[in-house]
Amino acid sequence: MQAKITEIHQQIADFQIENKEQLEAFRIAYVGRKGVIGDLFDGLKNVPQEERRAVGQELNALKEAAQNKFNEFQALMESASDKSVAIEFDLTLPNIPNENGTIHPLTLVRARIIEIFAKMGFNVSDGPEIESDFYNFTALNFAENHPAREMQDTFFIEKKGGNVADDMLLRTHTSNVQIRLMQNQKPPLRSIMPGRVYRNEAISARAHCLFHQVEGLYVDKNVGFKDLKDTLYYFAKEMFGQDTKVRYRPSYFPFTEPSAEIDITCLICKGKGCNVCKYTGWVEIAGSGMVDPNVLEQCGIDSQEYTGFAFGMGIERITMLKYQIKDLRLFTENDVRFLRQFEGL
Ligand code: DAH
């Protein structure tokens, strides 16, 4: 058996393969199941028990040597035949135009938002989309029975059954990143936090189960409501144009006190009234407020020493207003006729 194995190794090494026929002959003789190596495997049962393992290993090595040689020559022949195809190329034909993609409108607007806030000294922070109830709700001062925790809003991943703060969910807003930031860094903090959020909503022209927000947070000594107003005023004018008017409407969020919603003059009717602004002349762009002292304290920040403001806005909403897009579903359908309209912006 041993001598036979050595002999076949030699045969494999010597075998000349110069064309497809020789390659096929090699395959039949050494690689195929019915070849000589196959026969040797069949004979393995006659080898004495104590030698069988060692001989088996040598046979496997032989089989591998045959297979490797076959693979090598097969690849060689394929690349040779590719070359002959290449020669048939007609180099006088005109070039095939290079199809460039375009930047998605949401990416475009996110970049613009980051750019505007960067000019005011805001950096960018990131946080997880799969989150615990603690970061999404509890630490943001949501009462245990707050309706936003309900199933119809939130995609829960795991209900632990014990403390609700331990439940796992898909974040419903980017406000979770505020908490992580305040826990991990000391004031002064000045950051915006763009990201994807999820809500259990039926998909329509105005709602989606998945969308994007940008959160903003500014915590330092002596931060006041005027700073919030100035910051968002500047943002609105940079984003929508210098003649845009901004108003602050009192509102409520568990994590801010006082809270305000921010409206701008409707870009479609310029404030005269139309169906987009429901004939009010104003459209909402963001929620905001002064960070509730409870939230600061939860994160280990002394609320006697520091104050802060926060805001949150939907990137889809800003994009729809800026480019007068009427259907939210267009953002996820990947219709190139829609996407191409943002080329070069
Ligand atoms: N998290 C709020 C939402 O999803 C938006 C928001 C409102 C964020 C006020 C804030 C804020 O930071 O201060 O509707």
GROMACS .gro file of C-alpha atoms and ligand atoms in nm:
model
  359
    1MET     CA    1   0.000   0.000   0.000
    2GLN     CA    2   0.277   0.237   0.105
    3ALA     CA    3   0.470   0.185  -0.218
    4LYS     CA    4   0.157   0.236  -0.422
    5ILE     CA    5   0.086   0.567  -0.250
    6THR     CA    6   0.439   0.692  -0.321
    7GLU     CA    7   0.409   0.583  -0.683
    8ILE     CA    8   0.081   0.766  -0.734
    9HIS     CA    9   0.223   1.082  -0.577
   10GLN     CA   10   0.495   1.065  -0.840
   11GLN     CA   11   0.242   1.001  -1.121
   12ILE     CA   12   0.039   1.304  -1.012
   13ALA     CA   13   0.349   1.523  -1.009
   14ASP     CA   14   0.455   1.402  -1.354
   15PHE     CA   15   0.115   1.420  -1.522
   16GLN     CA   16   0.123   1.671  -1.808
   17ILE     CA   17  -0.185   1.892  -1.837
   18GLU     CA   18  -0.180   2.120  -2.137
   19ASN     CA   19  -0.537   2.115  -2.258
   20LYS     CA   20  -0.891   2.047  -2.147
   21GLU     CA   21  -0.877   1.683  -2.257
   22GLN     CA   22  -0.571   1.617  -2.043
   23LEU     CA   23  -0.736   1.793  -1.752
   24GLU     CA   24  -1.040   1.567  -1.789
   25ALA     CA   25  -0.818   1.257  -1.816
   26PHE     CA   26  -0.640   1.362  -1.497
   27ARG     CA   27  -0.973   1.411  -1.324
   28ILE     CA   28  -1.094   1.065  -1.419
   29ALA     CA   29  -0.768   0.896  -1.323
   30TYR     CA   30  -0.701   1.065  -0.989
   31VAL     CA   31  -0.986   1.284  -0.870
   32GLY     CA   32  -1.302   1.093  -0.962
   33ARG     CA   33  -1.443   0.833  -0.725
   34LYS     CA   34  -1.364   0.551  -0.963
   35GLY     CA   35  -0.997   0.651  -1.007
   36VAL     CA   36  -0.693   0.481  -0.856
   37ILE     CA   37  -0.714   0.673  -0.533
   38GLY     CA   38  -1.074   0.567  -0.492
   39ASP     CA   39  -0.957   0.205  -0.534
   40LEU     CA   40  -0.696   0.250  -0.264
   41PHE     CA   41  -0.962   0.384  -0.026
   42ASP     CA   42  -1.166   0.072  -0.100
   43GLY     CA   43  -0.864  -0.139  -0.007
   44LEU     CA   44  -0.828   0.033   0.328
   45LYS     CA   45  -1.049  -0.226   0.492
   46ASN     CA   46  -0.787  -0.492   0.424
   47VAL     CA   47  -0.509  -0.298   0.599
   48PRO     CA   48  -0.438  -0.434   0.951
   49GLN     CA   49  -0.633  -0.247   1.215
   50GLU     CA   50  -0.326  -0.094   1.385
   51GLU     CA   51  -0.194   0.059   1.060
   52ARG     CA   52  -0.526   0.171   0.923
   53ARG     CA   53  -0.527   0.514   1.081
   54ALA     CA   54  -0.181   0.610   0.953
   55VAL     CA   55  -0.247   0.475   0.604
   56GLY     CA   56  -0.584   0.653   0.600
   57GLN     CA   57  -0.411   0.982   0.673
   58GLU     CA   58  -0.163   0.927   0.391
   59LEU     CA   59  -0.445   0.844   0.152
   60ASN     CA   60  -0.620   1.166   0.246
   61ALA     CA   61  -0.302   1.361   0.175
   62LEU     CA   62  -0.275   1.189  -0.162
   63LYS     CA   63  -0.634   1.270  -0.246
   64GLU     CA   64  -0.574   1.631  -0.152
   65ALA     CA   65  -0.262   1.651  -0.371
   66ALA     CA   66  -0.464   1.529  -0.669
   67GLN     CA   67  -0.747   1.769  -0.600
   68ASN     CA   68  -0.507   2.064  -0.559
   69LYS     CA   69  -0.336   1.994  -0.888
   70PHE     CA   70  -0.673   1.963  -1.060
   71ASN     CA   71  -0.798   2.293  -0.910
   72GLU     CA   72  -0.481   2.472  -1.006
   73PHE     CA   73  -0.493   2.368  -1.372
   74GLN     CA   74  -0.867   2.421  -1.396
   75ALA     CA   75  -0.824   2.780  -1.272
   76LEU     CA   76  -0.538   2.830  -1.515
   77MET     CA   77  -0.748   2.719  -1.809
   78GLU     CA   78  -1.041   2.933  -1.705
   79SER     CA   79  -0.828   3.243  -1.686
   80ALA     CA   80  -0.674   3.157  -2.021
   81SER     CA   81  -1.018   3.132  -2.179
   82ASP     CA   82  -1.115   3.465  -2.014
   83LYS     CA   83  -0.822   3.622  -2.192
   84SER     CA   84  -0.941   3.502  -2.525
   85VAL     CA   85  -1.279   3.666  -2.457
   86ALA     CA   86  -1.105   3.988  -2.358
   87ILE     CA   87  -0.929   4.001  -2.690
   88GLU     CA   88  -1.268   4.000  -2.860
   89PHE     CA   89  -1.355   4.333  -2.694
   90ASP     CA   90  -1.412   4.609  -2.945
   91LEU     CA   91  -1.202   4.892  -2.807
   92THR     CA   92  -1.348   5.137  -3.059
   93LEU     CA   93  -1.694   5.117  -2.897
   94PRO     CA   94  -1.803   5.425  -2.697
   95ASN     CA   95  -1.755   5.412  -2.320
   96ILE     CA   96  -2.032   5.284  -2.093
   97PRO     CA   97  -2.129   5.584  -1.876
   98ASN     CA   98  -2.044   5.549  -1.509
   99GLU     CA   99  -2.374   5.550  -1.313
  100ASN     CA  100  -2.323   5.753  -0.998
  101GLY     CA  101  -2.567   5.715  -0.713
  102THR     CA  102  -2.714   6.016  -0.535
  103ILE     CA  103  -2.715   6.106  -0.169
  104HIS     CA  104  -3.042   6.011  -0.002
  105PRO     CA  105  -3.245   6.321   0.093
  106LEU     CA  106  -3.249   6.218   0.460
  107THR     CA  107  -2.870   6.186   0.460
  108LEU     CA  108  -2.847   6.522   0.290
  109VAL     CA  109  -3.066   6.695   0.548
  110ARG     CA  110  -2.897   6.519   0.841
  111ALA     CA  111  -2.561   6.645   0.715
  112ARG     CA  112  -2.703   6.997   0.682
  113ILE     CA  113  -2.845   6.986   1.036
  114ILE     CA  114  -2.508   6.870   1.173
  115GLU     CA  115  -2.333   7.145   0.980
  116ILE     CA  116  -2.560   7.418   1.116
  117PHE     CA  117  -2.527   7.307   1.477
  118ALA     CA  118  -2.151   7.254   1.438
  119LYS     CA  119  -2.124   7.626   1.364
  120MET     CA  120  -2.270   7.686   1.712
  121GLY     CA  121  -2.021   7.449   1.873
  122PHE     CA  122  -2.235   7.134   1.896
  123ASN     CA  123  -2.062   6.800   1.846
  124VAL     CA  124  -2.233   6.475   1.742
  125SER     CA  125  -2.311   6.182   1.974
  126ASP     CA  126  -2.455   5.841   1.910
  127GLY     CA  127  -2.644   5.582   2.114
  128PRO     CA  128  -2.808   5.241   2.082
  129GLU     CA  129  -3.135   5.174   1.896
  130ILE     CA  130  -3.204   4.868   2.110
  131GLU     CA  131  -3.251   5.018   2.450
  132SER     CA  132  -3.376   4.948   2.800
  133ASP     CA  133  -3.690   5.116   2.932
  134PHE     CA  134  -3.463   5.298   3.177
  135TYR     CA  135  -3.291   5.509   2.910
  136ASN     CA  136  -3.596   5.549   2.688
  137PHE     CA  137  -3.850   5.634   2.961
  138THR     CA  138  -3.764   5.602   3.330
  139ALA     CA  139  -3.457   5.826   3.336
  140LEU     CA  140  -3.650   6.081   3.127
  141ASN     CA  141  -3.904   6.123   3.404
  142PHE     CA  142  -4.185   5.924   3.240
  143ALA     CA  143  -4.424   5.806   3.513
  144GLU     CA  144  -4.458   5.429   3.539
  145ASN     CA  145  -4.806   5.434   3.388
  146HIS     CA  146  -4.734   5.698   3.123
  147PRO     CA  147  -4.931   5.616   2.805
  148ALA     CA  148  -4.617   5.646   2.583
  149ARG     CA  149  -4.495   5.323   2.742
  150GLU     CA  150  -4.796   5.135   2.605
  151MET     CA  151  -4.771   4.859   2.348
  152GLN     CA  152  -4.944   5.063   2.077
  153ASP     CA  153  -4.649   5.304   2.068
  154THR     CA  154  -4.348   5.098   2.160
  155PHE     CA  155  -4.197   4.788   2.009
  156PHE     CA  156  -4.101   4.586   2.314
  157ILE     CA  157  -3.835   4.323   2.265
  158GLU     CA  158  -3.841   4.171   2.608
  159LYS     CA  159  -4.070   4.227   2.904
  160LYS     CA  160  -3.873   4.117   3.206
  161GLY     CA  161  -4.179   4.097   3.432
  162GLY     CA  162  -4.003   4.263   3.726
  163ASN     CA  163  -3.898   4.626   3.724
  164VAL     CA  164  -4.032   4.799   3.409
  165ALA     CA  165  -3.702   4.990   3.379
  166ASP     CA  166  -3.537   4.660   3.279
  167ASP     CA  167  -3.769   4.591   2.983
  168MET     CA  168  -3.593   4.597   2.647
  169LEU     CA  169  -3.737   4.790   2.352
  170LEU     CA  170  -3.662   4.968   2.025
  171ARG     CA  171  -3.609   5.331   2.119
  172THR     CA  172  -3.908   5.552   2.042
  173HIS     CA  173  -3.698   5.869   2.035
  174THR     CA  174  -3.335   5.981   2.042
  175SER     CA  175  -3.377   6.125   2.393
  176ASN     CA  176  -3.211   5.810   2.530
  177VAL     CA  177  -2.876   5.945   2.408
  178GLN     CA  178  -2.920   6.258   2.626
  179ILE     CA  179  -2.920   6.035   2.932
  180ARG     CA  180  -2.619   5.831   2.822
  181LEU     CA  181  -2.429   6.149   2.747
  182MET     CA  182  -2.506   6.311   3.082
  183GLN     CA  183  -2.414   5.990   3.266
  184ASN     CA  184  -2.083   5.957   3.087
  185GLN     CA  185  -1.958   6.313   3.051
  186LYS     CA  186  -1.936   6.612   3.274
  187PRO     CA  187  -2.087   6.948   3.175
  188PRO     CA  188  -2.042   7.163   2.978
  189LEU     CA  189  -2.220   6.945   2.720
  190ARG     CA  190  -2.319   7.066   2.378
  191SER     CA  191  -2.419   6.788   2.146
  192ILE     CA  192  -2.665   6.680   1.882
  193MET     CA  193  -2.768   6.318   1.843
  194PRO     CA  194  -2.907   6.203   1.512
  195GLY     CA  195  -3.046   5.851   1.481
  196ARG     CA  196  -3.318   5.609   1.386
  197VAL     CA  197  -3.624   5.560   1.605
  198TYR     CA  198  -3.916   5.315   1.598
  199ARG     CA  199  -4.285   5.338   1.678
  200ASN     CA  200  -4.562   5.089   1.637
  201GLU     CA  201  -4.763   5.290   1.384
  202ALA     CA  202  -4.949   5.187   1.072
  203ILE     CA  203  -4.752   5.303   0.767
  204SER     CA  204  -4.918   5.590   0.581
  205ALA     CA  205  -4.829   5.915   0.403
  206ARG     CA  206  -4.786   6.082   0.743
  207ALA     CA  207  -4.662   5.805   0.974
  208HIS     CA  208  -4.407   5.526   0.965
  209CYS     CA  209  -4.289   5.258   1.207
  210LEU     CA  210  -3.931   5.373   1.151
  211PHE     CA  211  -3.804   5.728   1.115
  212HIS     CA  212  -3.517   5.955   1.220
  213GLN     CA  213  -3.473   6.225   1.479
  214VAL     CA  214  -3.207   6.465   1.588
  215GLU     CA  215  -3.184   6.532   1.957
  216GLY     CA  216  -3.002   6.833   2.095
  217LEU     CA  217  -2.866   6.895   2.443
  218TYR     CA  218  -2.686   7.188   2.598
  219VAL     CA  219  -2.594   7.172   2.968
  220ASP     CA  220  -2.376   7.430   3.139
  221LYS     CA  221  -2.384   7.696   3.409
  222ASN     CA  222  -2.642   7.970   3.341
  223VAL     CA  223  -2.809   7.815   3.038
  224GLY     CA  224  -3.148   7.979   3.003
  225PHE     CA  225  -3.459   7.967   2.786
  226LYS     CA  226  -3.321   8.254   2.583
  227ASP     CA  227  -3.031   8.030   2.473
  228LEU     CA  228  -3.279   7.769   2.357
  229LYS     CA  229  -3.473   8.030   2.162
  230ASP     CA  230  -3.164   8.181   2.003
  231THR     CA  231  -3.024   7.842   1.904
  232LEU     CA  232  -3.338   7.718   1.733
  233TYR     CA  233  -3.407   8.056   1.579
  234TYR     CA  234  -3.064   8.046   1.417
  235PHE     CA  235  -3.119   7.687   1.307
  236ALA     CA  236  -3.459   7.760   1.147
  237LYS     CA  237  -3.324   8.055   0.949
  238GLU     CA  238  -3.018   7.865   0.829
  239MET     CA  239  -3.223   7.562   0.732
  240PHE     CA  240  -3.531   7.720   0.579
  241GLY     CA  241  -3.419   8.068   0.477
  242GLN     CA  242  -3.367   8.406   0.642
  243ASP     CA  243  -3.728   8.521   0.601
  244THR     CA  244  -3.857   8.226   0.804
  245LYS     CA  245  -4.048   8.326   1.118
  246VAL     CA  246  -4.029   8.115   1.433
  247ARG     CA  247  -4.273   8.087   1.724
  248TYR     CA  248  -4.264   7.897   2.054
  249ARG     CA  249  -4.583   7.736   2.176
  250PRO     CA  250  -4.613   7.614   2.537
  251SER     CA  251  -4.624   7.235   2.551
  252TYR     CA  252  -4.551   6.942   2.779
  253PHE     CA  253  -4.277   6.677   2.784
  254PRO     CA  254  -4.198   6.471   3.095
  255PHE     CA  255  -3.825   6.549   3.069
  256THR     CA  256  -3.840   6.927   3.022
  257GLU     CA  257  -3.990   7.208   3.228
  258PRO     CA  258  -4.097   7.446   3.088
  259SER     CA  259  -4.151   7.288   2.745
  260ALA     CA  260  -4.226   7.441   2.409
  261GLU     CA  261  -4.307   7.327   2.061
  262ILE     CA  262  -4.140   7.521   1.784
  263ASP     CA  263  -4.327   7.628   1.475
  264ILE     CA  264  -4.207   7.801   1.160
  265THR     CA  265  -4.407   7.986   0.899
  266CYS     CA  266  -4.549   7.744   0.646
  267LEU     CA  267  -4.306   7.730   0.355
  268ILE     CA  268  -4.573   7.642   0.106
  269CYS     CA  269  -4.818   7.930   0.155
  270LYS     CA  270  -4.568   8.164   0.329
  271GLY     CA  271  -4.804   8.195   0.623
  272LYS     CA  272  -5.120   8.274   0.428
  273GLY     CA  273  -5.286   7.939   0.509
  274CYS     CA  274  -5.306   7.618   0.306
  275ASN     CA  275  -5.390   7.251   0.358
  276VAL     CA  276  -5.034   7.161   0.462
  277CYS     CA  277  -5.046   7.400   0.760
  278LYS     CA  278  -5.416   7.331   0.809
  279TYR     CA  279  -5.484   7.700   0.734
  280THR     CA  280  -5.291   7.820   1.041
  281GLY     CA  281  -4.990   7.955   0.850
  282TRP     CA  282  -4.757   7.763   1.089
  283VAL     CA  283  -4.598   7.418   1.090
  284GLU     CA  284  -4.433   7.242   1.382
  285ILE     CA  285  -4.066   7.148   1.351
  286ALA     CA  286  -3.947   7.045   1.697
  287GLY     CA  287  -4.020   6.981   2.063
  288SER     CA  288  -3.798   7.145   2.321
  289GLY     CA  289  -3.761   7.272   2.673
  290MET     CA  290  -3.538   7.327   2.974
  291VAL     CA  291  -3.406   6.995   3.101
  292ASP     CA  292  -3.612   6.897   3.406
  293PRO     CA  293  -3.396   6.913   3.725
  294ASN     CA  294  -3.508   6.555   3.803
  295VAL     CA  295  -3.346   6.436   3.481
  296LEU     CA  296  -3.020   6.617   3.558
  297GLU     CA  297  -3.011   6.471   3.909
  298GLN     CA  298  -3.084   6.119   3.777
  299CYS     CA  299  -2.767   6.152   3.572
  300GLY     CA  300  -2.557   6.278   3.861
  301ILE     CA  301  -2.553   6.646   3.755
  302ASP     CA  302  -2.610   6.903   4.028
  303SER     CA  303  -2.923   7.090   3.920
  304GLN     CA  304  -2.838   7.382   4.153
  305GLU     CA  305  -2.519   7.442   3.962
  306TYR     CA  306  -2.615   7.345   3.609
  307THR     CA  307  -2.911   7.403   3.383
  308GLY     CA  308  -2.971   7.293   3.028
  309PHE     CA  309  -3.199   7.292   2.730
  310ALA     CA  310  -3.293   7.008   2.499
  311PHE     CA  311  -3.481   6.969   2.176
  312GLY     CA  312  -3.584   6.695   1.938
  313MET     CA  313  -3.692   6.708   1.576
  314GLY     CA  314  -3.784   6.461   1.304
  315ILE     CA  315  -3.542   6.451   1.009
  316GLU     CA  316  -3.819   6.327   0.777
  317ARG     CA  317  -4.037   6.618   0.883
  318ILE     CA  318  -3.765   6.876   0.821
  319THR     CA  319  -3.691   6.716   0.483
  320MET     CA  320  -4.058   6.710   0.384
  321LEU     CA  321  -4.097   7.077   0.471
  322LYS     CA  322  -3.777   7.180   0.300
  323TYR     CA  323  -3.841   6.993  -0.024
  324GLN     CA  324  -4.221   6.987  -0.011
  325ILE     CA  325  -4.249   6.611  -0.007
  326LYS     CA  326  -4.602   6.499   0.066
  327ASP     CA  327  -4.560   6.127   0.139
  328LEU     CA  328  -4.333   5.980   0.406
  329ARG     CA  329  -4.323   5.643   0.231
  330LEU     CA  330  -4.114   5.788  -0.053
  331PHE     CA  331  -3.811   5.786   0.177
  332THR     CA  332  -3.805   5.409   0.206
  333GLU     CA  333  -3.935   5.297  -0.134
  334ASN     CA  334  -3.606   5.362  -0.317
  335ASP     CA  335  -3.780   5.482  -0.630
  336VAL     CA  336  -3.494   5.627  -0.836
  337ARG     CA  337  -3.726   5.880  -0.999
  338PHE     CA  338  -3.771   6.032  -0.653
  339LEU     CA  339  -3.409   5.991  -0.542
  340ARG     CA  340  -3.266   6.142  -0.862
  341GLN     CA  341  -3.438   6.471  -0.785
  342PHE     CA  342  -3.181   6.527  -0.509
  343GLU     CA  343  -2.885   6.486  -0.740
  344GLY     CA  344  -2.621   6.752  -0.694
  345LEU     CA  345  -2.789   6.915  -0.391
  346DAH     N1  346  -3.853   6.306   2.242
  346DAH     C1  347  -3.959   6.390   2.190
  346DAH     C2  348  -4.042   6.312   2.089
  346DAH     O1  349  -3.998   6.210   2.041
  346DAH     C3  350  -3.903   6.511   2.122
  346DAH     C4  351  -3.838   6.605   2.219
  346DAH     C5  352  -3.913   6.701   2.280
  346DAH     C6  353  -3.705   6.590   2.253
  346DAH     C7  354  -3.857   6.788   2.370
  346DAH     C8  355  -3.647   6.679   2.342
  346DAH     C9  356  -3.725   6.777   2.401
  346DAH     O2  357  -3.521   6.673   2.378
  346DAH     O3  358  -3.669   6.861   2.491
  346DAH     O4  359  -4.150   6.351   2.059
   0.00000   0.00000   0.00000
